[in-house]
């Protein structure tokens, strides 16, 4: 439900249970009933939308209506006094909506008149969270002299003054001011009056500066939550470490072994820097939960603890991104650990299987992104049935997986061993892990066939990532029984066989990636998914009519598909496609006019097929397109001048974002699977965060858009964010005739234009001097005449330019970028004069491709977040061939392939129209 921290939750529940247990109920006091009704009428004025039923319907003024039975009210049944008022979320916000927002419209509750509570003389607990309260009347407050628990999270109390002010409540033990947008810094003064406080939550605000030293005076503190602020103290925080001494503290000088110990520290996600020695907290004998994480990796935790042995027995430990590098010695004597997250450090050595062995209740272990090496050695003889989540991804684990993996960890929900060097076969014992939801073994050296036990028994699997290994054999066997899969990634293996045809399988699927395998057969009619990646296989036959419903990305390039784009393919089912890649197949026929209905298209790649007929004007209706490749086909007729209506980069620059897991897996769906975890009192609410931290948010993008496009004579791969900035039109290697349309000069955001190898005639339009962003323009191998317009010297980004093999005449420009082009740009135009000398060439060849540089700037890599570079590895230059096209072996090969295909096309044509 709402974000109540576990310890607070317990306090709250205990209070409520205790107070409701006592029998012999006494009816409520008339005075308090009046107070409640007053409160209701006040609240009615405040809430955003009070339909008659929305607000406190049981609070009605009728005789004999006992207010102790009203909703949100709890009385002490001995005295009949109201002791708990649970008035959170009065304007009925959506609890599960984490992007909680207060409405600022007229009437929104903003002012809390504490005097309204003055009738409740014995009020002990008051929950006012989620109410958008902006101000609290100060005088009234002190009347709540019995109040022990006050929850004010998710309001708009932005001034940190409120902390000191609430501290003056004489009985207060638990105060929650999280999620209030508090700004500014805390002073020592603010914490002066808090001697009795046991739980203080100031997390999720924007508090900055240092943590006041006075924090050390909170001698009764059991739990301190300061996470998600902008505190920037250097660690060790002076006051915080004194809390140890304060176990003997000034207020209870005789109680050396009193109950007043710090049990819970959560100061994660701040901007702490400096170094901090773990041994400085070793003496906190009651410490059970430690959560520390530095946002920018500036924190250095020294876990080289010498001979010291911690006095605590921790239950939960998170030290993420803390630059820890020494051994885990400090955990050797721990045996009550439940959750351990040591991700993103520099820990090395063997996989600490002893952690599992010593801590029989360990449920969650995250060692992601460290330097653990050696085998994944799970030396246990008996099953670790508590273990639910194991993440050792991004380490240097090698060798084979334990044969008994599934028997040792039978209750795993989540196993992530991706990005290691694990080899050998996947043991068939994985079939024993029947609760697996997520199995990520991608980017290893695993080989052999996928055991049938996995696809038969692990029916709960929602995500299976086996991509980038050496698996072979058919994946979809007769045993295949996985019908809950949302994300299936098998790419870059050597899988064979054909795709499954079961409709049940395609129902829930979101990402289906079988790219770069040896799969064959037809594409089934049932195929579905948001992202469908079938490229680089040997699929054949026609594009099916039925499938692809609701797809966003379809890549079936580099296969052996043939026949036309079926006209039965309904535009409705494809209406949300943004990327359609049919390149490098044997597709033929006209482009159907219905293509104009695919309004969502951003990228359309039809190159290297056998399409013929004219380029339909309907393509101009695809206004959002930024990249269009029709090259290497047999299109005839002229270039439609309406192509100038297409965006080619002028539209939004935030379309192609990497897709993460959470997008497809709703919390509600997932939580039931983790029920036993949720009973873990220490992390009821942050468990989900734990999963997210471990799997989703830190760079596990399940799909990053990726497109190859020929720019500057090289086939470049554009990935992720960079696609938002790339725009190009490739019409090369067709049979296009007529003039180049003047109107194309309107494509002012276009980066790459290629019309080479056609039969275009007429002049190069002067309007092309408006293509202000253009970097690459290739008009070679046509019949263009006239001169190279001198206005083109204004194209400041033009890096590659070719008009070779045309009929151009006159003097070539030599200013601006044109001073850098060599003779190969102009070859085969006998009437051109003022050509650059031959010796320019070597200079051009050595010029680094400017796209790479410019592209760097488009996505600033945040040096601190380790995974940023992994997240958006946006421009990988796959094949960079130098600038001279005709001496290049790849291009020769491509060219001969093209010729071959064209022969094939003409054969088909003659077959179809005998
Ligand atoms: C109810 O009130 C009585 C009398 O003040 C007190 O002794 C008792 O502890 C209260 N009960 C609870 C559960 O607080
Ligand atoms: C107010 O709430 C009622 C019932 O919840 C709803 O039908 C109505 O549309 C809401 N009005 C506004 C303005 O949101
Ligand atoms: C949460 O609320 C915001 C604002 O009302 C809305 O835009 C968003 O879609 C909601 N998110 C969910 C998950 O319901
Ligand atoms: C606060 O509430 C009390 C009691 O209902 C009322 O007398 C007083 O005027 C209120 N003060 C403000 C500022 O609304
Ligand atoms: C935990 O494991 C380590 C390494 O095997 C061992 O030295 C230590 O004694 C174990 N602790 C307990 C309490 O078993
Ligand atoms: C798969 O499930 C069947 C039936 O529940 C069971 O008998 C078999 O042992 C399981 N296979 C493995 C490898 O655990
Ligand atoms: C291009 O058109 C010419 C005739 O205009 C034809 O002979 C040739 O085969 C065509 N080439 C292709 C690849 O379609």
Tab-separated table of C-alpha atoms in Angstrom, residues 593-912:
chain	number	residue	atom	x	y	z
A	593	UNK	CA	-0.981	1.901	-50.758
A	594	UNK	CA	-2.207	0.985	-47.247
A	595	UNK	CA	1.284	1.629	-45.999
A	596	UNK	CA	0.187	5.240	-45.726
A	597	UNK	CA	-2.025	4.222	-42.801
A	598	UNK	CA	0.859	3.203	-40.554
A	599	UNK	CA	0.999	6.622	-38.992
A	600	UNK	CA	3.261	5.576	-36.152
A	601	UNK	CA	6.159	4.663	-38.412
A	602	UNK	CA	9.427	6.340	-37.576
A	603	UNK	CA	11.757	4.021	-39.370
A	604	UNK	CA	10.940	2.112	-42.558
A	605	UNK	CA	13.573	-0.127	-44.061
A	606	UNK	CA	12.690	-1.979	-47.242
A	607	UNK	CA	16.119	-1.992	-48.838
A	608	UNK	CA	17.695	-4.884	-50.680
A	609	UNK	CA	14.553	-6.649	-51.798
A	610	UNK	CA	12.897	-7.010	-55.150
A	611	UNK	CA	10.163	-4.439	-54.782
A	612	UNK	CA	9.106	-2.781	-57.999
A	613	UNK	CA	6.616	-0.323	-59.343
A	614	UNK	CA	6.696	3.317	-58.455
A	615	UNK	CA	7.315	4.761	-55.025
A	616	UNK	CA	3.752	5.308	-53.829
A	617	UNK	CA	2.733	8.819	-52.860
A	618	UNK	CA	1.134	7.303	-49.748
A	619	UNK	CA	4.595	7.061	-48.243
A	620	UNK	CA	4.408	10.841	-47.905
A	621	UNK	CA	1.578	10.389	-45.394
A	622	UNK	CA	4.046	8.846	-42.985
A	623	UNK	CA	4.910	12.191	-41.554
A	624	UNK	CA	6.816	10.953	-38.548
A	625	UNK	CA	9.383	9.034	-40.493
A	626	UNK	CA	12.962	9.916	-39.820
A	627	UNK	CA	14.737	7.095	-41.607
A	628	UNK	CA	13.558	5.563	-44.873
A	629	UNK	CA	15.519	3.047	-46.864
A	630	UNK	CA	14.162	1.922	-50.239
A	631	UNK	CA	17.574	1.187	-51.712
A	632	UNK	CA	18.531	-1.817	-53.816
A	633	UNK	CA	15.128	-2.576	-55.237
A	634	UNK	CA	13.648	-2.098	-58.678
A	635	UNK	CA	11.558	0.961	-58.101
A	636	UNK	CA	10.787	2.915	-61.231
A	637	UNK	CA	9.272	6.277	-61.964
A	638	UNK	CA	10.223	9.518	-60.324
A	639	UNK	CA	10.964	10.528	-56.753
A	640	UNK	CA	7.659	11.794	-55.301
A	641	UNK	CA	8.103	15.463	-54.558
A	642	UNK	CA	5.691	15.114	-51.633
A	643	UNK	CA	8.468	13.346	-49.692
A	644	UNK	CA	9.221	16.840	-48.457
A	645	UNK	CA	6.156	16.433	-46.187
A	646	UNK	CA	7.896	13.743	-44.206
A	647	UNK	CA	9.578	14.862	-41.016
A	648	UNK	CA	13.029	13.356	-41.458
A	649	UNK	CA	14.086	14.437	-38.051
A	650	UNK	CA	12.085	17.577	-37.384
A	651	UNK	CA	9.836	15.919	-34.820
A	652	UNK	CA	10.288	14.980	-31.204
A	653	UNK	CA	13.651	13.876	-30.048
A	654	UNK	CA	12.589	11.570	-27.296
A	655	UNK	CA	10.849	8.778	-29.060
A	656	UNK	CA	13.304	5.924	-29.003
A	657	UNK	CA	13.890	5.162	-25.387
A	658	UNK	CA	15.241	1.893	-24.100
A	659	UNK	CA	12.546	-0.301	-22.693
A	660	UNK	CA	12.977	-1.581	-19.219
A	661	UNK	CA	11.370	-4.442	-17.486
A	662	UNK	CA	9.050	-2.528	-15.220
A	663	UNK	CA	7.217	-1.245	-18.219
A	664	UNK	CA	5.945	-4.703	-19.000
A	665	UNK	CA	5.683	-6.263	-15.600
A	666	UNK	CA	3.253	-4.486	-13.376
A	667	UNK	CA	3.892	-4.531	-9.687
A	668	UNK	CA	0.525	-6.019	-8.887
A	669	UNK	CA	1.279	-8.942	-11.079
A	670	UNK	CA	4.604	-9.565	-9.501
A	671	UNK	CA	3.989	-9.016	-5.852
A	672	UNK	CA	1.956	-12.168	-5.196
A	673	UNK	CA	4.958	-14.225	-6.193
A	674	UNK	CA	6.990	-12.622	-3.498
A	675	UNK	CA	4.515	-12.999	-0.711
A	676	UNK	CA	6.876	-14.796	1.563
A	677	UNK	CA	9.339	-12.024	0.994
A	678	UNK	CA	6.875	-9.423	1.981
A	679	UNK	CA	6.549	-10.999	5.361
A	680	UNK	CA	10.114	-10.031	5.823
A	681	UNK	CA	9.349	-7.237	8.206
A	682	UNK	CA	12.499	-5.388	7.509
A	683	UNK	CA	11.798	-4.679	3.960
A	684	UNK	CA	8.134	-4.921	3.310
A	685	UNK	CA	8.121	-1.820	1.217
A	686	UNK	CA	11.594	-1.709	-0.125
A	687	UNK	CA	11.611	-5.268	-1.299
A	688	UNK	CA	10.188	-4.223	-4.548
A	689	UNK	CA	12.856	-1.605	-4.767
A	690	UNK	CA	15.328	-4.349	-4.139
A	691	UNK	CA	14.168	-6.221	-7.162
A	692	UNK	CA	14.195	-3.102	-9.191
A	693	UNK	CA	17.658	-2.239	-8.082
A	694	UNK	CA	18.890	-5.606	-8.817
A	695	UNK	CA	17.229	-6.243	-12.070
A	696	UNK	CA	15.495	-3.399	-13.739
A	697	UNK	CA	16.742	0.024	-13.120
A	698	UNK	CA	20.439	-0.372	-13.364
A	699	UNK	CA	20.940	-0.817	-16.994
A	700	UNK	CA	18.914	-3.855	-17.820
A	701	UNK	CA	17.214	-2.458	-20.824
A	702	UNK	CA	15.447	-5.303	-22.367
A	703	UNK	CA	15.285	-3.719	-25.712
A	704	UNK	CA	17.231	-0.920	-27.284
A	705	UNK	CA	16.214	0.196	-30.741
A	706	UNK	CA	18.920	-0.541	-33.227
A	707	UNK	CA	19.134	0.231	-36.919
A	708	UNK	CA	21.795	-0.131	-39.595
A	709	UNK	CA	21.912	2.648	-42.121
A	710	UNK	CA	24.384	3.560	-44.777
A	711	UNK	CA	25.740	7.001	-44.123
A	712	UNK	CA	28.967	8.409	-45.419
A	713	UNK	CA	29.663	5.303	-47.461
A	714	UNK	CA	29.638	3.120	-44.369
A	715	UNK	CA	27.084	0.921	-42.828
A	716	UNK	CA	26.682	2.316	-39.350
A	717	UNK	CA	24.620	0.918	-36.534
A	718	UNK	CA	22.549	3.471	-34.731
A	719	UNK	CA	21.326	2.448	-31.321
A	720	UNK	CA	19.016	3.771	-28.658
A	721	UNK	CA	18.844	7.462	-28.047
A	722	UNK	CA	20.927	8.332	-31.055
A	723	UNK	CA	18.084	7.210	-33.300
A	724	UNK	CA	16.154	10.211	-32.133
A	725	UNK	CA	18.674	12.361	-33.922
A	726	UNK	CA	19.404	10.334	-37.018
A	727	UNK	CA	17.518	11.019	-40.198
A	728	UNK	CA	18.136	9.699	-43.624
A	729	UNK	CA	16.627	8.914	-46.994
A	730	UNK	CA	18.189	6.190	-49.105
A	731	UNK	CA	16.790	5.642	-52.604
A	732	UNK	CA	20.001	4.324	-54.121
A	733	UNK	CA	20.297	1.436	-56.541
A	734	UNK	CA	16.888	1.539	-58.113
A	735	UNK	CA	15.619	2.456	-61.535
A	736	UNK	CA	14.328	5.902	-60.676
A	737	UNK	CA	14.004	8.452	-63.424
A	738	UNK	CA	13.078	12.090	-63.785
A	739	UNK	CA	14.441	15.157	-62.030
A	740	UNK	CA	15.416	15.456	-58.426
A	741	UNK	CA	12.501	17.312	-56.832
A	742	UNK	CA	13.264	20.886	-55.782
A	743	UNK	CA	11.031	20.297	-52.761
A	744	UNK	CA	13.530	17.952	-51.128
A	745	UNK	CA	15.406	21.105	-50.195
A	746	UNK	CA	12.795	21.525	-47.466
A	747	UNK	CA	14.187	18.585	-45.520
A	748	UNK	CA	16.237	20.845	-43.331
A	749	UNK	CA	16.829	18.206	-40.657
A	750	UNK	CA	18.032	15.500	-42.987
A	751	UNK	CA	21.476	14.092	-42.234
A	752	UNK	CA	21.933	11.661	-45.080
A	753	UNK	CA	20.591	11.578	-48.627
A	754	UNK	CA	21.509	8.888	-51.097
A	755	UNK	CA	20.034	8.769	-54.600
A	756	UNK	CA	23.000	7.122	-56.285
A	757	UNK	CA	22.753	4.407	-58.921
A	758	UNK	CA	19.521	5.483	-60.570
A	759	UNK	CA	18.689	7.158	-63.857
A	760	UNK	CA	17.919	10.600	-62.529
A	761	UNK	CA	18.226	13.494	-64.914
A	762	UNK	CA	18.246	17.274	-64.749
A	763	UNK	CA	20.262	19.508	-62.469
A	764	UNK	CA	21.102	19.256	-58.819
A	765	UNK	CA	18.464	21.565	-57.300
A	766	UNK	CA	19.859	24.809	-55.906
A	767	UNK	CA	17.356	24.326	-53.067
A	768	UNK	CA	19.637	21.603	-51.711
A	769	UNK	CA	21.662	24.422	-50.213
A	770	UNK	CA	18.875	24.550	-47.555
A	771	UNK	CA	19.672	21.059	-46.302
A	772	UNK	CA	21.465	22.719	-43.463
A	773	UNK	CA	22.080	19.592	-41.371
A	774	UNK	CA	23.179	17.339	-44.164
A	775	UNK	CA	26.371	15.398	-43.575
A	776	UNK	CA	26.310	12.949	-46.410
A	777	UNK	CA	24.983	13.435	-49.941
A	778	UNK	CA	25.478	10.877	-52.672
A	779	UNK	CA	24.107	11.535	-56.173
A	780	UNK	CA	26.634	9.424	-58.053
A	781	UNK	CA	25.817	7.156	-60.982
A	782	UNK	CA	22.913	9.090	-62.483
A	783	UNK	CA	22.492	11.266	-65.535
A	784	UNK	CA	22.479	14.599	-63.786
A	785	UNK	CA	23.562	17.599	-65.771
A	786	UNK	CA	24.297	21.269	-65.201
A	787	UNK	CA	26.709	22.496	-62.598
A	788	UNK	CA	27.317	21.703	-58.990
A	789	UNK	CA	25.411	24.623	-57.424
A	790	UNK	CA	27.962	26.933	-55.818
A	791	UNK	CA	25.354	27.655	-53.080
A	792	UNK	CA	26.110	24.202	-51.652
A	793	UNK	CA	29.232	25.640	-50.027
A	794	UNK	CA	26.906	26.791	-47.224
A	795	UNK	CA	26.378	23.204	-46.128
A	796	UNK	CA	28.693	23.374	-43.161
A	797	UNK	CA	28.287	19.792	-41.994
A	798	UNK	CA	28.719	18.121	-45.338
A	799	UNK	CA	31.422	15.540	-44.843
A	800	UNK	CA	30.810	13.161	-47.691
A	801	UNK	CA	29.723	14.313	-51.113
A	802	UNK	CA	29.663	12.471	-54.390
A	803	UNK	CA	28.358	13.354	-57.840
A	804	UNK	CA	30.640	10.913	-59.634
A	805	UNK	CA	29.498	9.403	-62.934
A	806	UNK	CA	26.984	11.956	-64.091
A	807	UNK	CA	27.013	14.538	-66.879
A	808	UNK	CA	27.803	17.580	-64.804
A	809	UNK	CA	29.723	20.483	-66.184
A	810	UNK	CA	31.195	23.789	-65.067
A	811	UNK	CA	33.529	24.593	-62.242
A	812	UNK	CA	33.287	22.687	-58.967
A	813	UNK	CA	33.011	24.729	-55.777
A	814	UNK	CA	36.130	24.804	-53.645
A	815	UNK	CA	35.031	26.773	-50.596
A	816	UNK	CA	33.852	25.550	-47.249
A	817	UNK	CA	33.541	21.821	-46.917
A	818	UNK	CA	34.117	21.493	-50.622
A	819	UNK	CA	37.791	22.229	-50.077
A	820	UNK	CA	38.036	18.853	-48.362
A	821	UNK	CA	36.563	16.643	-51.109
A	822	UNK	CA	38.894	14.789	-53.397
A	823	UNK	CA	38.604	13.902	-57.023
A	824	UNK	CA	36.635	10.730	-56.385
A	825	UNK	CA	33.645	12.914	-55.586
A	826	UNK	CA	33.605	14.106	-59.183
A	827	UNK	CA	34.983	11.211	-61.238
A	828	UNK	CA	33.295	10.328	-64.474
A	829	UNK	CA	32.015	13.822	-65.324
A	830	UNK	CA	34.129	14.746	-68.352
A	831	UNK	CA	32.940	18.366	-68.465
A	832	UNK	CA	33.692	19.370	-64.893
A	833	UNK	CA	36.581	21.740	-64.353
A	834	UNK	CA	38.589	22.997	-61.405
A	835	UNK	CA	38.791	19.500	-59.957
A	836	UNK	CA	40.782	18.980	-56.785
A	837	UNK	CA	44.085	17.298	-57.172
A	838	UNK	CA	44.507	13.606	-56.672
A	839	UNK	CA	46.661	14.078	-53.562
A	840	UNK	CA	43.764	15.325	-51.501
A	841	UNK	CA	42.504	11.824	-51.323
A	842	UNK	CA	44.639	10.481	-48.528
A	843	UNK	CA	43.482	13.364	-46.357
A	844	UNK	CA	39.873	12.537	-46.882
A	845	UNK	CA	40.364	8.899	-46.134
A	846	UNK	CA	41.982	9.741	-42.840
A	847	UNK	CA	39.291	12.157	-41.754
A	848	UNK	CA	37.563	10.520	-38.796
A	849	UNK	CA	33.894	10.066	-39.308
A	850	UNK	CA	32.379	13.172	-37.781
A	851	UNK	CA	29.107	11.447	-36.917
A	852	UNK	CA	30.799	9.644	-34.114
A	853	UNK	CA	31.949	12.866	-32.562
A	854	UNK	CA	28.736	14.723	-32.985
A	855	UNK	CA	26.841	11.748	-31.734
A	856	UNK	CA	28.911	11.634	-28.588
A	857	UNK	CA	27.551	15.017	-27.730
A	858	UNK	CA	23.996	14.002	-28.237
A	859	UNK	CA	24.062	11.663	-25.365
A	860	UNK	CA	26.232	12.794	-22.550
A	861	UNK	CA	27.627	9.810	-20.731
A	862	UNK	CA	27.441	10.324	-17.039
A	863	UNK	CA	30.793	9.095	-15.929
A	864	UNK	CA	29.570	8.059	-12.526
A	865	UNK	CA	26.707	5.830	-13.400
A	866	UNK	CA	28.522	2.752	-14.396
A	867	UNK	CA	25.892	1.375	-16.627
A	868	UNK	CA	25.198	4.403	-18.674
A	869	UNK	CA	27.617	3.248	-21.261
A	870	UNK	CA	25.932	-0.107	-21.348
A	871	UNK	CA	22.478	1.396	-21.491
A	872	UNK	CA	23.017	3.439	-24.554
A	873	UNK	CA	25.859	2.125	-26.566
A	874	UNK	CA	24.408	4.195	-29.223
A	875	UNK	CA	26.665	4.289	-32.157
A	876	UNK	CA	28.699	1.236	-32.858
A	877	UNK	CA	30.572	1.569	-36.047
A	878	UNK	CA	30.180	-1.915	-37.355
A	879	UNK	CA	31.936	-1.575	-40.596
A	880	UNK	CA	33.923	1.422	-41.483
A	881	UNK	CA	35.341	1.079	-44.915
A	882	UNK	CA	37.071	4.284	-45.647
A	883	UNK	CA	35.781	6.770	-48.071
A	884	UNK	CA	36.469	5.245	-51.410
A	885	UNK	CA	33.579	3.162	-52.433
A	886	UNK	CA	34.767	1.447	-55.515
A	887	UNK	CA	37.889	-0.154	-54.123
A	888	UNK	CA	36.029	-1.621	-51.236
A	889	UNK	CA	35.572	-5.372	-51.170
A	890	UNK	CA	32.393	-5.217	-49.098
A	891	UNK	CA	30.784	-2.905	-51.519
A	892	UNK	CA	31.908	-5.050	-54.362
A	893	UNK	CA	30.243	-7.967	-52.699
A	894	UNK	CA	27.117	-6.000	-51.970
A	895	UNK	CA	27.042	-4.750	-55.484
A	896	UNK	CA	27.341	-8.190	-56.988
A	897	UNK	CA	24.699	-9.389	-54.573
A	898	UNK	CA	22.517	-6.579	-55.832
A	899	UNK	CA	23.088	-7.509	-59.442
A	900	UNK	CA	22.305	-11.085	-58.579
A	901	UNK	CA	19.081	-10.056	-56.886
A	902	UNK	CA	18.065	-7.883	-59.752
A	903	UNK	CA	18.509	-10.804	-62.080
A	904	UNK	CA	16.383	-12.758	-59.682
A	905	UNK	CA	13.808	-9.974	-59.665
A	906	UNK	CA	13.574	-9.839	-63.406
A	907	UNK	CA	13.149	-13.584	-63.461
A	908	UNK	CA	10.296	-13.325	-61.037
A	909	UNK	CA	8.786	-10.502	-62.960
A	910	UNK	CA	8.876	-12.452	-66.142
A	911	UNK	CA	7.448	-15.429	-64.336
A	912	UNK	CA	4.565	-13.421	-62.970
